[in-house]
Amino acid sequence: MVCIRVETPFVRNHHTQRSCSCHKAPVTAVEYNGSVTWTVDRSFLVANAQQAGCNIIYCSDGFCHMTGYSRAEVMQCPAICDFLQGPMTSQHAVSVVKEALAAGMERHFEILYYRKDGKNSGYTI
């Protein structure tokens, strides 16, 4: 199993000059290897690393809220999230995602993804 954490993008509030989170996720419980982990305000995917394409087998409510896609729309899609890619998504960043998934290694990077409504936003993965 592969867990992909997608950090919420931040925006600057021009009135207060403070950064605030665009989206907040509820508390979620994830079971991995028999232990339950509680996640608060997290957006993430869980994918099957033993299957070609590393298909998504779970996504958090925060991920659905952040992207505009329902859980049913996301399930069984490849973990590279090709459904979130758009015209300005860097193909280099996409290849980094593919390589990290194939190697089963942890990587941190930024990528430009698009919500279901077409708005784009930078995410840290």
mmCIF file with all atom_site columns, N, CA and C in Angstrom, residues 3 25 27 30 49 62 67-69 76-78 81 94:
data_model
loop_
_atom_site.group_PDB
_atom_site.id
_atom_site.type_symbol
_atom_site.label_atom_id
_atom_site.label_alt_id
_atom_site.label_comp_id
_atom_site.label_asym_id
_atom_site.label_entity_id
_atom_site.label_seq_id
_atom_site.pdbx_PDB_ins_code
_atom_site.Cartn_x
_atom_site.Cartn_y
_atom_site.Cartn_z
_atom_site.occupancy
_atom_site.B_iso_or_equiv
_atom_site.pdbx_formal_charge
_atom_site.auth_seq_id
_atom_site.auth_comp_id
_atom_site.auth_asym_id
_atom_site.auth_atom_id
_atom_site.pdbx_PDB_model_num
ATOM 1  N N  . CYS A 1 3  ? 0.638   5.427  0.613   1.00 0.00 ? 3  CYS A N  1
ATOM 2  C CA . CYS A 1 3  ? -0.164  6.551  1.084   1.00 0.00 ? 3  CYS A CA 1
ATOM 3  C C  . CYS A 1 3  ? 0.452   7.823  0.526   1.00 0.00 ? 3  CYS A C  1
ATOM 4  N N  . ALA A 1 25 ? -9.955  19.502 6.114   1.00 0.00 ? 25 ALA A N  1
ATOM 5  C CA . ALA A 1 25 ? -10.506 18.153 6.076   1.00 0.00 ? 25 ALA A CA 1
ATOM 6  C C  . ALA A 1 25 ? -10.920 17.740 7.477   1.00 0.00 ? 25 ALA A C  1
ATOM 7  N N  . VAL A 1 27 ? -11.476 14.934 10.615  1.00 0.00 ? 27 VAL A N  1
ATOM 8  C CA . VAL A 1 27 ? -10.631 13.881 11.174  1.00 0.00 ? 27 VAL A CA 1
ATOM 9  C C  . VAL A 1 27 ? -10.957 12.580 10.454  1.00 0.00 ? 27 VAL A C  1
ATOM 10 N N  . VAL A 1 30 ? -7.264  5.973  9.426   1.00 0.00 ? 30 VAL A N  1
ATOM 11 C CA . VAL A 1 30 ? -6.708  5.130  8.378   1.00 0.00 ? 30 VAL A CA 1
ATOM 12 C C  . VAL A 1 30 ? -6.054  3.931  9.031   1.00 0.00 ? 30 VAL A C  1
ATOM 13 N N  . ALA A 1 49 ? 0.021   -0.483 -4.305  1.00 0.00 ? 49 ALA A N  1
ATOM 14 C CA . ALA A 1 49 ? 1.332   -0.497 -4.956  1.00 0.00 ? 49 ALA A CA 1
ATOM 15 C C  . ALA A 1 49 ? 1.634   -1.823 -5.635  1.00 0.00 ? 49 ALA A C  1
ATOM 16 N N  . GLY A 1 62 ? -10.946 15.263 2.807   1.00 0.00 ? 62 GLY A N  1
ATOM 17 C CA . GLY A 1 62 ? -10.218 16.489 2.501   1.00 0.00 ? 62 GLY A CA 1
ATOM 18 C C  . GLY A 1 62 ? -9.744  16.533 1.061   1.00 0.00 ? 62 GLY A C  1
ATOM 19 N N  . THR A 1 67 ? -10.233 18.894 -4.272  1.00 0.00 ? 67 THR A N  1
ATOM 20 C CA . THR A 1 67 ? -10.190 18.726 -5.725  1.00 0.00 ? 67 THR A CA 1
ATOM 21 C C  . THR A 1 67 ? -11.541 18.891 -6.405  1.00 0.00 ? 67 THR A C  1
ATOM 22 N N  . GLY A 1 68 ? -12.631 18.766 -5.640  1.00 0.00 ? 68 GLY A N  1
ATOM 23 C CA . GLY A 1 68 ? -13.961 18.863 -6.232  1.00 0.00 ? 68 GLY A CA 1
ATOM 24 C C  . GLY A 1 68 ? -14.487 17.552 -6.785  1.00 0.00 ? 68 GLY A C  1
ATOM 25 N N  . TYR A 1 69 ? -13.709 16.487 -6.681  1.00 0.00 ? 69 TYR A N  1
ATOM 26 C CA . TYR A 1 69 ? -14.134 15.167 -7.159  1.00 0.00 ? 69 TYR A CA 1
ATOM 27 C C  . TYR A 1 69 ? -14.718 14.367 -6.008  1.00 0.00 ? 69 TYR A C  1
ATOM 28 N N  . GLN A 1 76 ? -10.073 3.840  -7.998  1.00 0.00 ? 76 GLN A N  1
ATOM 29 C CA . GLN A 1 76 ? -9.523  3.041  -9.084  1.00 0.00 ? 76 GLN A CA 1
ATOM 30 C C  . GLN A 1 76 ? -8.838  3.867  -10.174 1.00 0.00 ? 76 GLN A C  1
ATOM 31 N N  . CYS A 1 77 ? -8.698  5.172  -9.981  1.00 0.00 ? 77 CYS A N  1
ATOM 32 C CA . CYS A 1 77 ? -7.892  5.978  -10.901 1.00 0.00 ? 77 CYS A CA 1
ATOM 33 C C  . CYS A 1 77 ? -6.427  5.763  -10.534 1.00 0.00 ? 77 CYS A C  1
ATOM 34 N N  . PRO A 1 78 ? -5.507  5.947  -11.480 1.00 0.00 ? 78 PRO A N  1
ATOM 35 C CA . PRO A 1 78 ? -4.084  5.803  -11.158 1.00 0.00 ? 78 PRO A CA 1
ATOM 36 C C  . PRO A 1 78 ? -3.641  6.847  -10.128 1.00 0.00 ? 78 PRO A C  1
ATOM 37 N N  . CYS A 1 81 ? -2.685  10.588 -10.532 1.00 0.00 ? 81 CYS A N  1
ATOM 38 C CA . CYS A 1 81 ? -3.749  11.606 -10.584 1.00 0.00 ? 81 CYS A CA 1
ATOM 39 C C  . CYS A 1 81 ? -3.812  12.304 -11.936 1.00 0.00 ? 81 CYS A C  1
ATOM 40 N N  . VAL A 1 94 ? 5.181   15.273 -13.253 1.00 0.00 ? 94 VAL A N  1
ATOM 41 C CA . VAL A 1 94 ? 4.422   14.025 -13.436 1.00 0.00 ? 94 VAL A CA 1
ATOM 42 C C  . VAL A 1 94 ? 5.378   12.840 -13.471 1.00 0.00 ? 94 VAL A C  1
#
